[in-house]
Coordinates of C-alpha atoms in Angstrom, one line a residue:
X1 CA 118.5 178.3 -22.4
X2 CA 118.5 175.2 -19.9
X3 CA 120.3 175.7 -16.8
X4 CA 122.8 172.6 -15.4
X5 CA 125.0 172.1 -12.7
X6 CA 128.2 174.5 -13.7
X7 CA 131.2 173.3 -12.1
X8 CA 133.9 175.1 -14.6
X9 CA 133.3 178.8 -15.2
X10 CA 136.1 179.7 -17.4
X11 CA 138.1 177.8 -20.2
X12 CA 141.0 176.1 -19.0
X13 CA 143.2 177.6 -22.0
X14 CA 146.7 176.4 -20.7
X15 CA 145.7 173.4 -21.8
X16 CA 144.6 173.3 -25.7
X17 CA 148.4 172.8 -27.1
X18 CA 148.6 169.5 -24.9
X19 CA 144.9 168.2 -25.3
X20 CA 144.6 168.6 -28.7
X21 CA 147.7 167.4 -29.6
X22 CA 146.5 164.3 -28.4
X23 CA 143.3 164.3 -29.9
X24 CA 144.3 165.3 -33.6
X25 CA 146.9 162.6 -33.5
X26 CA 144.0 160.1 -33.1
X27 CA 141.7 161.6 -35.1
X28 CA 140.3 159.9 -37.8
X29 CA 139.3 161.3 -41.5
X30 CA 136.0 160.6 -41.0
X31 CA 132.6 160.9 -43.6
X32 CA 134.4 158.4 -46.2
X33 CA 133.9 154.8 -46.4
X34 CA 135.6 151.8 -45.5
X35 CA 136.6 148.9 -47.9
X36 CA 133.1 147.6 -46.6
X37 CA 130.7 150.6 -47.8
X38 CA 130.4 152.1 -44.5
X39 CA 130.7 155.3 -43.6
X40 CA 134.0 156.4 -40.7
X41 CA 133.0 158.3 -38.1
X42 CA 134.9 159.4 -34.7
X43 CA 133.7 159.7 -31.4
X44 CA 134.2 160.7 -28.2
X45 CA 132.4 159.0 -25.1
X46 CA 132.8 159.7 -21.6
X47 CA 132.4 156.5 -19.9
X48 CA 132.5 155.3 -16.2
X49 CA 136.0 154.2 -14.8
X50 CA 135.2 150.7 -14.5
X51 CA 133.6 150.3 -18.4
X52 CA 136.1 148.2 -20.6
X53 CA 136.9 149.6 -23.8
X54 CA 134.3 150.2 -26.1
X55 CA 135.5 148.4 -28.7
X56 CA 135.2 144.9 -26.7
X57 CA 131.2 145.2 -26.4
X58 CA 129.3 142.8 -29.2
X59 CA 125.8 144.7 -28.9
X60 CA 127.9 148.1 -29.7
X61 CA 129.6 146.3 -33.0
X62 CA 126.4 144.8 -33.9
X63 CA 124.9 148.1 -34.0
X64 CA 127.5 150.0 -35.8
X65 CA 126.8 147.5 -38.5
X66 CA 123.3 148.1 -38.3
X67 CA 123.8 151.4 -39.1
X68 CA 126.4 150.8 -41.9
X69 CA 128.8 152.6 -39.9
X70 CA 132.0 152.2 -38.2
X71 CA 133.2 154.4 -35.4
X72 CA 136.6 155.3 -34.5
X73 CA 136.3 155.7 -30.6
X74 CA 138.0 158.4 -28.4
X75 CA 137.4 157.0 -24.9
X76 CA 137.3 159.7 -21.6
X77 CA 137.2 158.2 -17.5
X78 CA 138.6 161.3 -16.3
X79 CA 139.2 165.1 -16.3
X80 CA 136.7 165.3 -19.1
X81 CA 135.4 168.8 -17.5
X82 CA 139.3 169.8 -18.0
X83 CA 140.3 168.2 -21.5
X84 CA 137.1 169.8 -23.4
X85 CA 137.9 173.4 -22.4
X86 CA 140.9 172.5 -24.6
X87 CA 139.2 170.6 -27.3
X88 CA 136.6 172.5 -28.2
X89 CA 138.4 175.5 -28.1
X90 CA 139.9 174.4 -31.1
X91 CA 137.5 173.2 -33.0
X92 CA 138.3 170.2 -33.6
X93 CA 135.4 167.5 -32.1
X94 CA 134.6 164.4 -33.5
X95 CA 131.3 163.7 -34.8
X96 CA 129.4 162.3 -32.5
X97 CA 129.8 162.9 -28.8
X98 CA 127.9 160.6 -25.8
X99 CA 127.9 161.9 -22.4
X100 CA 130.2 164.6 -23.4
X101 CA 127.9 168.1 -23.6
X102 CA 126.5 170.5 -21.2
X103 CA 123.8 173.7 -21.6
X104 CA 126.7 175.6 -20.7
X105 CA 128.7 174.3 -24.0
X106 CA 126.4 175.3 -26.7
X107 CA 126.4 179.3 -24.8
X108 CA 130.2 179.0 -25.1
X109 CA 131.0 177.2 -28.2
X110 CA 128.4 178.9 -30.1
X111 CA 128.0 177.4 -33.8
X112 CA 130.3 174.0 -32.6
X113 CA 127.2 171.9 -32.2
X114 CA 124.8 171.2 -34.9
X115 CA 121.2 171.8 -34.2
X116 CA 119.2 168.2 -35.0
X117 CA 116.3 169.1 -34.8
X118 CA 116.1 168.9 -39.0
X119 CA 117.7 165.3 -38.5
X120 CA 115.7 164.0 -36.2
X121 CA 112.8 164.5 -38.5
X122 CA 114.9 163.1 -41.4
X123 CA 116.5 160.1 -39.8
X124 CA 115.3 159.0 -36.1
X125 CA 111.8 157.7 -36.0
X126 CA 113.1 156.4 -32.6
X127 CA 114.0 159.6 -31.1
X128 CA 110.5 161.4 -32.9
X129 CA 108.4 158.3 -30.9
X130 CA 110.2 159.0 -27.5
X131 CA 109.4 162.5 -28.1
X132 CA 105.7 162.0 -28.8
X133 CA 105.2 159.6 -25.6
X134 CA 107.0 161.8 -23.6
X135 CA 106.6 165.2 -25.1
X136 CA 108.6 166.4 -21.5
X137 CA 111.7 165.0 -23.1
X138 CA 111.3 167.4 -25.9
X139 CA 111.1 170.6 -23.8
X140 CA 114.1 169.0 -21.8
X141 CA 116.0 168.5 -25.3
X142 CA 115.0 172.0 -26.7
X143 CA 116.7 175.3 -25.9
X144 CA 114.7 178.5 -25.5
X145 CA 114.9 179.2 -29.7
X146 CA 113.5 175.3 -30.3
X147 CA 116.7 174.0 -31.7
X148 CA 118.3 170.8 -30.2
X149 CA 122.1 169.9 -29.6
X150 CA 121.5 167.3 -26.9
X151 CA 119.3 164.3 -27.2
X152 CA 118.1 163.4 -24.2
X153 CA 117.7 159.8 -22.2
X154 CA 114.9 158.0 -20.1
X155 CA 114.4 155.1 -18.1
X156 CA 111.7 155.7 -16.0
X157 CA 112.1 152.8 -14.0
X158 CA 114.8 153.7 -10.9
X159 CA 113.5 154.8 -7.8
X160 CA 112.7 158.3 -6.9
X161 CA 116.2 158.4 -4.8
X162 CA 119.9 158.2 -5.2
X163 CA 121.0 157.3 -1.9
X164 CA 119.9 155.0 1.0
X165 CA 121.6 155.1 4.6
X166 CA 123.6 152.3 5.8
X167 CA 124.7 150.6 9.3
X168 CA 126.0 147.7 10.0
X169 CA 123.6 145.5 11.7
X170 CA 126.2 143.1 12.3
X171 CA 128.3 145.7 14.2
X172 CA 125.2 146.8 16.2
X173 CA 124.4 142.7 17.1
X174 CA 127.9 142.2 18.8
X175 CA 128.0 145.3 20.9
X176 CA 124.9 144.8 21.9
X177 CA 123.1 148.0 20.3
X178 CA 119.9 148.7 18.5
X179 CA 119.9 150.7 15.2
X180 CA 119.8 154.6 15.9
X181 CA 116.5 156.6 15.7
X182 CA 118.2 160.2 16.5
X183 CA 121.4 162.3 15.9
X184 CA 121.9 161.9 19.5
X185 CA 121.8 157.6 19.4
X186 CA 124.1 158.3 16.2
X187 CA 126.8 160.0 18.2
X188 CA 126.5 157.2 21.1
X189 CA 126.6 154.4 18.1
X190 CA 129.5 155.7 16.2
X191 CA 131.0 156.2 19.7
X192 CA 131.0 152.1 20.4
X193 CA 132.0 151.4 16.9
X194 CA 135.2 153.5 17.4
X195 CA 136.1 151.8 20.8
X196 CA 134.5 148.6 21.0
X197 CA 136.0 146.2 18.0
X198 CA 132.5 145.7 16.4
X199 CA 133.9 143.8 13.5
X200 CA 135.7 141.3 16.1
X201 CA 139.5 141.1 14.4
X202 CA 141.5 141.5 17.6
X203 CA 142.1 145.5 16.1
X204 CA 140.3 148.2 17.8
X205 CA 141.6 150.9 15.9
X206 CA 140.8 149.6 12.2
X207 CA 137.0 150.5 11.7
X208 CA 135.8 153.7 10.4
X209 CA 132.7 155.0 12.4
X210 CA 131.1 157.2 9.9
X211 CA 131.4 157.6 6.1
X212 CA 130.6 160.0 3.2
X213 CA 131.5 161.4 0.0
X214 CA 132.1 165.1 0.3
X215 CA 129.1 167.6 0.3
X216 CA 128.3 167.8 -3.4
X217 CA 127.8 163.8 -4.0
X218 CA 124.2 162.1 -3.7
X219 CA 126.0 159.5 -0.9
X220 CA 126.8 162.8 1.5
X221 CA 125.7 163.7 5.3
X222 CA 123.6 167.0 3.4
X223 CA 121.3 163.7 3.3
X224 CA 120.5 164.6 7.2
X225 CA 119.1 168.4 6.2
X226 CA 115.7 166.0 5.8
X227 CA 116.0 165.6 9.7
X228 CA 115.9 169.2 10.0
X229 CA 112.4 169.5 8.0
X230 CA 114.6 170.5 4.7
X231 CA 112.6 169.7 1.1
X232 CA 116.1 168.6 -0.4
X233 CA 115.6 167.2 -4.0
X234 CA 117.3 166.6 -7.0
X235 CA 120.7 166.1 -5.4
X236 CA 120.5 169.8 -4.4
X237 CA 123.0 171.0 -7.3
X238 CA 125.3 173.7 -5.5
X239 CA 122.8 173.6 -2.2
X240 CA 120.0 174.8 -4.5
X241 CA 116.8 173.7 -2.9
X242 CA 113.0 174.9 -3.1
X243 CA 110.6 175.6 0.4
X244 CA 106.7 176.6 0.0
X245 CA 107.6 177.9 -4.2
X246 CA 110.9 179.6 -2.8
X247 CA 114.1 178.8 -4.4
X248 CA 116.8 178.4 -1.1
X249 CA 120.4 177.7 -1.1
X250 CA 121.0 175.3 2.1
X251 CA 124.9 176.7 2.6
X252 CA 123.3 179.9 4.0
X253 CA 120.3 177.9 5.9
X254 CA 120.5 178.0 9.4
X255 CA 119.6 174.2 9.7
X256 CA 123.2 174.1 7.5
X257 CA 124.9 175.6 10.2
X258 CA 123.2 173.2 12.8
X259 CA 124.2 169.9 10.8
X260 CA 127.9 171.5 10.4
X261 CA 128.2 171.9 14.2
X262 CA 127.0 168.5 14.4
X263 CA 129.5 166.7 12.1
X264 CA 132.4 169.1 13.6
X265 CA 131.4 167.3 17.1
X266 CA 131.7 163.9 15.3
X267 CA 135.1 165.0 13.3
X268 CA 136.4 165.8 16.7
X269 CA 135.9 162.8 18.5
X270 CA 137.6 160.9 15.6
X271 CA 134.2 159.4 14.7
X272 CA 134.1 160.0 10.9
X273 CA 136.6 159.2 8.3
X274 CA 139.7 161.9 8.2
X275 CA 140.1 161.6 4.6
X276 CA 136.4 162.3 3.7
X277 CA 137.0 165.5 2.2
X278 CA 139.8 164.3 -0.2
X279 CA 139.0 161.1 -0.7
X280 CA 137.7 160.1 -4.6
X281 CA 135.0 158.0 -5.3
X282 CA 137.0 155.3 -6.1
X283 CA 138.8 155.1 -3.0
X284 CA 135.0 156.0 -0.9
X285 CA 133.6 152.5 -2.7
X286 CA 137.0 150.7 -1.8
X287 CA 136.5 151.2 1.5
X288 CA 133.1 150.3 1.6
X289 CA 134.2 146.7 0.4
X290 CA 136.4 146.2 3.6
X291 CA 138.6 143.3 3.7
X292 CA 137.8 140.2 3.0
X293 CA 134.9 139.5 5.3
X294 CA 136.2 142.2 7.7
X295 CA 134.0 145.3 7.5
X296 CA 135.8 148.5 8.0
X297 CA 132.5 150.9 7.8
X298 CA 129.9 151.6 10.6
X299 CA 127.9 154.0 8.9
X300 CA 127.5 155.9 5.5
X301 CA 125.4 156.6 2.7
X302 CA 125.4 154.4 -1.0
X303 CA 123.0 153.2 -3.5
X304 CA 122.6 149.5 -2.9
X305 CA 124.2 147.2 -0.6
X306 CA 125.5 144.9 -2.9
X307 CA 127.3 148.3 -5.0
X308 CA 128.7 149.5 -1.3
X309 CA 129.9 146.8 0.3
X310 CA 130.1 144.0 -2.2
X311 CA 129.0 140.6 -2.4
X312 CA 131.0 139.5 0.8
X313 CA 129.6 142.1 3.1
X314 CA 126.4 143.2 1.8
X315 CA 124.4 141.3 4.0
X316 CA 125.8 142.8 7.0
X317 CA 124.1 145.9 6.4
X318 CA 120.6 147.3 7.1
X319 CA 119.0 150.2 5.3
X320 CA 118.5 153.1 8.0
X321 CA 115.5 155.7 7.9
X322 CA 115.7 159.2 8.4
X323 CA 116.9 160.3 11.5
X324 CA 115.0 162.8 14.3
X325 CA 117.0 165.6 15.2
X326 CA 116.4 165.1 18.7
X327 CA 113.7 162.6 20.7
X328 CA 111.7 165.1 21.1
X329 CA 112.1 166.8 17.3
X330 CA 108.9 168.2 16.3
X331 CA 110.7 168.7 12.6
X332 CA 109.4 167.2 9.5
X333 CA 111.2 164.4 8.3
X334 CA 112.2 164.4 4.9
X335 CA 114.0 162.2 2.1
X336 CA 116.2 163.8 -0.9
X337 CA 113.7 163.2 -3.5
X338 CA 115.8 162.6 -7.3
X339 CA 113.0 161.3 -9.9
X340 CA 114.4 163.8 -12.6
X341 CA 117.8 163.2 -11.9
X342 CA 117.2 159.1 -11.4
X343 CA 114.8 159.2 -14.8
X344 CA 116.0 161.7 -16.9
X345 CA 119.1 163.1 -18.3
X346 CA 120.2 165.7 -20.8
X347 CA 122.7 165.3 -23.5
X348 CA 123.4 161.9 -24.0
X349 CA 124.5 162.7 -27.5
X350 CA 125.1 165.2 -29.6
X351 CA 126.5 165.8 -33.2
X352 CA 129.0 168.0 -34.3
X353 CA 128.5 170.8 -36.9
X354 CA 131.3 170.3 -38.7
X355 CA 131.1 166.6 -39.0
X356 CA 131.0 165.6 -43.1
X357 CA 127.8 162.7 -42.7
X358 CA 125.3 164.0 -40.3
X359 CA 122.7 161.8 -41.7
X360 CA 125.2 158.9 -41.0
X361 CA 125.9 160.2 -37.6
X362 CA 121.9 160.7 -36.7
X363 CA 120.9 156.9 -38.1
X364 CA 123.4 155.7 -35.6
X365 CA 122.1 157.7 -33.0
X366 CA 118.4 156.6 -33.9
X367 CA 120.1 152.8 -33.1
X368 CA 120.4 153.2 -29.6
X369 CA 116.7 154.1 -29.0
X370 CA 115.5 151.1 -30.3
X371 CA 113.2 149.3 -27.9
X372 CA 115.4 146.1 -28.1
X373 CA 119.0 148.1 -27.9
X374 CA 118.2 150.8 -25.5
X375 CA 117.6 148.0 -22.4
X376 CA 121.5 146.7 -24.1
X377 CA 122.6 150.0 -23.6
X378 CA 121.8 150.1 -20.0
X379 CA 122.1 146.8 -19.1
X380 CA 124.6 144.6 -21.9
X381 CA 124.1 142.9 -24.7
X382 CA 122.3 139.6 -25.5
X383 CA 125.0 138.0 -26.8
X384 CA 127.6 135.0 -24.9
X385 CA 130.3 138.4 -24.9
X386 CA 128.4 140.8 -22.9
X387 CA 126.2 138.9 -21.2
X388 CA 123.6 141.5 -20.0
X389 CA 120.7 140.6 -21.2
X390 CA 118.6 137.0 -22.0
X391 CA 115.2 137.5 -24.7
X392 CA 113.0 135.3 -23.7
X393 CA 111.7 135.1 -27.2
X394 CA 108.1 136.0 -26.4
X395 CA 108.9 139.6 -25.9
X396 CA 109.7 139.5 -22.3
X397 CA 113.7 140.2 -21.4
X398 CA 115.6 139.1 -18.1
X399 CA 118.6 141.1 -16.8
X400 CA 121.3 138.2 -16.3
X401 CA 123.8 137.6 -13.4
X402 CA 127.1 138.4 -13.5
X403 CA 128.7 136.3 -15.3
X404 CA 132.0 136.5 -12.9
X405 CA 130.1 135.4 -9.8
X406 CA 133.3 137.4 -8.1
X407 CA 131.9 140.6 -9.4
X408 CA 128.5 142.5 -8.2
X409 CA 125.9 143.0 -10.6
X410 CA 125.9 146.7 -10.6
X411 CA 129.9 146.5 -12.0
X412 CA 128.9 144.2 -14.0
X413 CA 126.5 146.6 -15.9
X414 CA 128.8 149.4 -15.9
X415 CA 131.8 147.6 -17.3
X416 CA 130.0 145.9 -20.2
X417 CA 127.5 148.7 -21.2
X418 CA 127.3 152.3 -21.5
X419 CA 125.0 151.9 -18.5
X420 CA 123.1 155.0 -17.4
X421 CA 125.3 156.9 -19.1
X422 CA 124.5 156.3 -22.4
X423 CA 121.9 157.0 -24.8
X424 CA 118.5 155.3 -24.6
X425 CA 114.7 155.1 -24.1
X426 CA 113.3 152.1 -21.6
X427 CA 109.7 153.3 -23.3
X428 CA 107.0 153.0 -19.9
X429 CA 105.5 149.2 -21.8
X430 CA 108.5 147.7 -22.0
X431 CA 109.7 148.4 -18.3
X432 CA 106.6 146.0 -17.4
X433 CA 108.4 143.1 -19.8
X434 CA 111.8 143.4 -17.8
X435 CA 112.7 141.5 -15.3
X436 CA 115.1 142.9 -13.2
X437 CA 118.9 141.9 -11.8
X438 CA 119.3 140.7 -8.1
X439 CA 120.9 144.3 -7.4
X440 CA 117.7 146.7 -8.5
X441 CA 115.2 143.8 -6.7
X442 CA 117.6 144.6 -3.8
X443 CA 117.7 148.4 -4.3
X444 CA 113.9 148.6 -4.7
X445 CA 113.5 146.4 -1.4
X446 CA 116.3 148.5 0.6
X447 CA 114.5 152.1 -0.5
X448 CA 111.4 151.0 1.0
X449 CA 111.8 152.3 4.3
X450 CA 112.0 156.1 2.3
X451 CA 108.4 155.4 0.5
X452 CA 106.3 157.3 3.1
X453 CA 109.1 160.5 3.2
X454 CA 108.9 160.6 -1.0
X455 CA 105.3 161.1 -1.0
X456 CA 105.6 164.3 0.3
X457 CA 107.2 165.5 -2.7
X458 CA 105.3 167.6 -4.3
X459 CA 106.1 169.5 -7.7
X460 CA 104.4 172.9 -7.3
X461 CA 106.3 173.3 -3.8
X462 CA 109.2 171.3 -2.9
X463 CA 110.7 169.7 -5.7
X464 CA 113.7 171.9 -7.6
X465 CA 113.4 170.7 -11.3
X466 CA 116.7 171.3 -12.3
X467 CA 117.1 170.0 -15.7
X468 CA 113.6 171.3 -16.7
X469 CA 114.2 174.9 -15.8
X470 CA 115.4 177.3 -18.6
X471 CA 117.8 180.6 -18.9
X472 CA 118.7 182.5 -21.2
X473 CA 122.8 183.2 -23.0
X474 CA 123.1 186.3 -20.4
X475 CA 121.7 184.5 -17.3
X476 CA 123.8 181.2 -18.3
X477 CA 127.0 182.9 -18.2
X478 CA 125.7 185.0 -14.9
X479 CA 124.5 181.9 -13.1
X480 CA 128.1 180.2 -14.1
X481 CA 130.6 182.9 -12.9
X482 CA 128.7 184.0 -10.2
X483 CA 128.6 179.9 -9.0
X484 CA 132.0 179.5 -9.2
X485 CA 132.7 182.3 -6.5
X486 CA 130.2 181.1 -4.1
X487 CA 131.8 177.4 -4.6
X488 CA 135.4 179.1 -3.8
X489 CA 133.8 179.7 -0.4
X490 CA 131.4 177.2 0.8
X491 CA 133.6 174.8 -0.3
X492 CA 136.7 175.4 1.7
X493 CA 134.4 176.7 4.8
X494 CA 132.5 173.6 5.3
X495 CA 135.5 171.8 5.4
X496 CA 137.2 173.5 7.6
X497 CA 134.5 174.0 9.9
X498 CA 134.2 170.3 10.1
X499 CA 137.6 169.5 10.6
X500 CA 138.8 171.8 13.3
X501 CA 137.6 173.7 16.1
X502 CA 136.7 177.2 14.5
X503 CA 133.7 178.7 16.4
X504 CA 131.1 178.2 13.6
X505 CA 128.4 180.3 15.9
X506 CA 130.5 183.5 15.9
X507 CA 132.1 182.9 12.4
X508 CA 128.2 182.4 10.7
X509 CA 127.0 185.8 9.7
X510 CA 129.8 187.6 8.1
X511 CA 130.3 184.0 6.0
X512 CA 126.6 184.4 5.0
X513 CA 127.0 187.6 4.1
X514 CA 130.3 186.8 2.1
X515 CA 128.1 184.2 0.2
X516 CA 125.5 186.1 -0.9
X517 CA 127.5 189.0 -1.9
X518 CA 129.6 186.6 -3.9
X519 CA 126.8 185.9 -6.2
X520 CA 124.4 183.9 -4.4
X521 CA 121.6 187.2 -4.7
X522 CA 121.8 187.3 -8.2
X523 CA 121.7 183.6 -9.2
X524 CA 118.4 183.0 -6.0
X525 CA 116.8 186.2 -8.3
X526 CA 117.8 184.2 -11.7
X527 CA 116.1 180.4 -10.1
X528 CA 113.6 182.1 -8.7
X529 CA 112.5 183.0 -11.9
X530 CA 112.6 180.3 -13.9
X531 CA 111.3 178.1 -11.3
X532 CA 108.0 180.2 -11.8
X533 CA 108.3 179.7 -15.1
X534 CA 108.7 176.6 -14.7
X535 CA 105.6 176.2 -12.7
X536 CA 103.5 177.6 -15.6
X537 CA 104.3 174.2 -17.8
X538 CA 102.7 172.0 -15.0
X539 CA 99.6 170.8 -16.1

């Protein structure tokens, strides 16, 4: 079996009566027709916070008439992780599910997913082409017995990393400073910021030095491990990380320990944000965005300006590169490098075994990887409703501007498409006929400064290919309960490392040694060995 990220290790029982009340009083009898001849089905779709309700989208409509069907919509932005413990426990599941399924799912729910493999064949000349120009999306798709519950998605055109690192430039130009080059000029930066009224509103105590979204996001400080000569890649999933063929874990990494003590210095001196480790997402971006034209951020991590600090303040900020340790670092430098995770994902869709039309369910599917519909389901429809996409009639397409010239173009795409969330296949000759929004120009542009720190990934070595590395039932269920006790301890240590004066030096070895005997020996045995194997399937 495929190995994910596994962030819930047992089912969250408590919780079926109240879950799936609520989802059997909205379910739909679905496999019959409507009073048009087309056939009802249900689904569930786990969708991005800021993406309207499905039902409002045109090029979604359009396409459930294409495939003669209509869909009765079950729409998740939160707790999903939670709510399916409940709902597939009972058996219960719509037919069609996007962005809703894990690896870990299938092991659990054994016999609630239908294999499509059969269908696929039968009814998705779409999904049979993606898998014969990209035969890797197959293996991805495939468990270790060759049947398929999850049909995968594929863009190939985002850049090899999640995150860039920002500063404000504008900050730095009225105190007088230059961008920083080391950990130490970053100290002595985020030290003017805090005292100096960078942002020039009379307040001195209103800006925010440094930035980040916990330790497990792609915008976090685990981003400076690559000052430290650290191969991150991948996003790290759980700290997982591979050095010279050897599958690491960075929370037991001495260079870990280092960056800790560095950010407790910071934490002390009232230099990074005091609600980084609770803060959501939501409330990270917020921030970003300031007020008005009055920046509140000196420093962070994010994927494009414009999607950071919005349309007002974007221009304020400068892409940073790496940082040295020290002036006089000897270290290699390195950049988190994400192809797979930017490129690729698993289980964009799957079909339940118990739904009453599969062939119904698997034409609608076969829809969305339609050459023409897959760039709509990632970027909006070509219609004067969505407003995502223009076709220039001679086969060429152009993403559009926002058609609220209040909103930035990456919101845009995410309320009025499934965005990268949904399924598709951006086939590698059609990317050359798109022409690209203002925001992935800019993101392109900004990443730039990373080019030379990417090259040096390299797959046999340094690269951890998470989504392409396979495990069987037994080693699933290891790898999941073994994670979640390792995660009960890094997770509360690094925080409170950071956030108060605990001698990290003296505390170190005995919470290294708690780590690995909480699992972390097994599951570095279990990667190790299907990283090799892995390594066989490179040509």
């Amino acid at each position: 079996m495929k190995k994910r990220v596994f962030r819930q290790a047992l089912l969250v029982i408590s919780m079926i009566s109240l879950v799936l009340a609520g989802c059997q009083s909205n379910r739909a009898d679905s496999g019959g027709e409507d009073s048009s001849g087309k056939t009802k089905l249900t689904a569930v779709i786990v969708k991005h916070s800021l993406t309207k309700d499905v039902n409002q989208m045109k090029w979604l409509k359009d396409l459930e008439d294409r495939a003669n069907v209509e869909i009765e919509w079950q729409q998740i932005t939160a707790d999903w992780d939670q709510k399916k413990s409940a709902l597939f426990a009972s058996g219960q599941v719509p037919d069609l599910l996007f962005n809703a399924t894990t690896d870990s799912d299938f092991v659990q729910f054994n016999g609630l997913f239908e294999d499509m493999s059969a269908l696929i064949e039968q009814e998705a000349p779409n999904v049979q082409k993606m898998f014969e120009e990209h035969p890797e999306l197959k293996t991805l798709a495939a468990e270790s017995n060759g049947k398929i519950y999850g049909i995968p998605r594929y863009k190939g055109i985002w850049p090899d990393n999640i995150a860039s690192m920002f500063i404000n430039k504008t900050w730095l130009d009225n105190l007088g400073l230059k961008p920083p080059t080391t950990w130490d000029e970053l100290e002595s930066v985020l030290i003017a910021f805090r005292d100096g009224d960078p942002n020039q509103n009379g307040d001195s105590t209103d800006e925010i030095p440094m930035d980040f979204s916990g330790m497990a996001t792609g915008f976090s400080a685990k981003l400076l491990l690559g000052s430290l000569g650290m191969p991150i890649s991948e996003d790290s999933p759980n700290g997982y990380f591979v050095e010279d063929a050897e599958v690491k874990n960075f929370f037991v990494d001495e260079r870990f320990k280092t960056m800790i003590a560095f950010l407790q210095n910071l934490y002390s001196k009232n230099l990074i944000n005091k609600e980084t480790i609770t803060q959501g997402y939501s409330k990270y971006q917020s921030l970003g965005r300031g007020n008005g034209d009055i920046a509140k951020i000196g420093f962070t991590w994010g994927w494009e300006t414009g999607d950071r600090f919005g349309s007002v303040l974007k221009d304020q900020y400068i892409t940073l590169p790496q940082l040295k340790h020290h002036a006089d670092s000897t270290n290699e430098l390195y950049w988190s490098y994400d192809h797979y995770t930017q490129n690729y994902g698993d289980n964009a869709v799957s079909i339940s075994s118990t739904s009453k039309n599969k062939e119904a369910a698997m034409r609608f599917i076969n829809e969305f990887y339609d050459p023409k519909v897959s760039i709509q389901v990632l970027f909006g429809g070509m219609n004067d409703t969505d407003k995502g996409i223009k076709d220039n009639g001679d086969g060429t397409y152009q993403v559009l501007p926002p058609a609220d010239p209040s909103i930035d173009p990456g919101s845009w795409k995410w309320t009025n498409a499934f965005a990268d969330l949904g399924p598709f296949y951006i086939a590698d000759d059609i990317q050359d006929k798109i022409t690209l929004g203002t925001d992935m120009q800019s993101v392109l542009d900004e990443k730039a400064v990373y080019d030379d720190l990417l090259k040096k990934a390299d797959q046999r070595s340094n690269v951890y290919p998470q989504d392409f590395m396979k495990y069987t039932t037994e080693e699933i269920n290891t790898l999941a309960l073994n994670q979640a006790n390792i995660n009960n301890i890094t997770d509360q240590k690094w925080a409170q490392w950071m956030t108060t004066g605990a001698n990290i030096e003296s505390e170190w070895d005995a919470y290294v040694r708690s780590v690995y005997d909480a699992g972390l020996t097994q599951n570095l045995e279990i990667r190790q060995k299907a990283y090799d194997e892995y390594l066989t399937t490179l040509k």
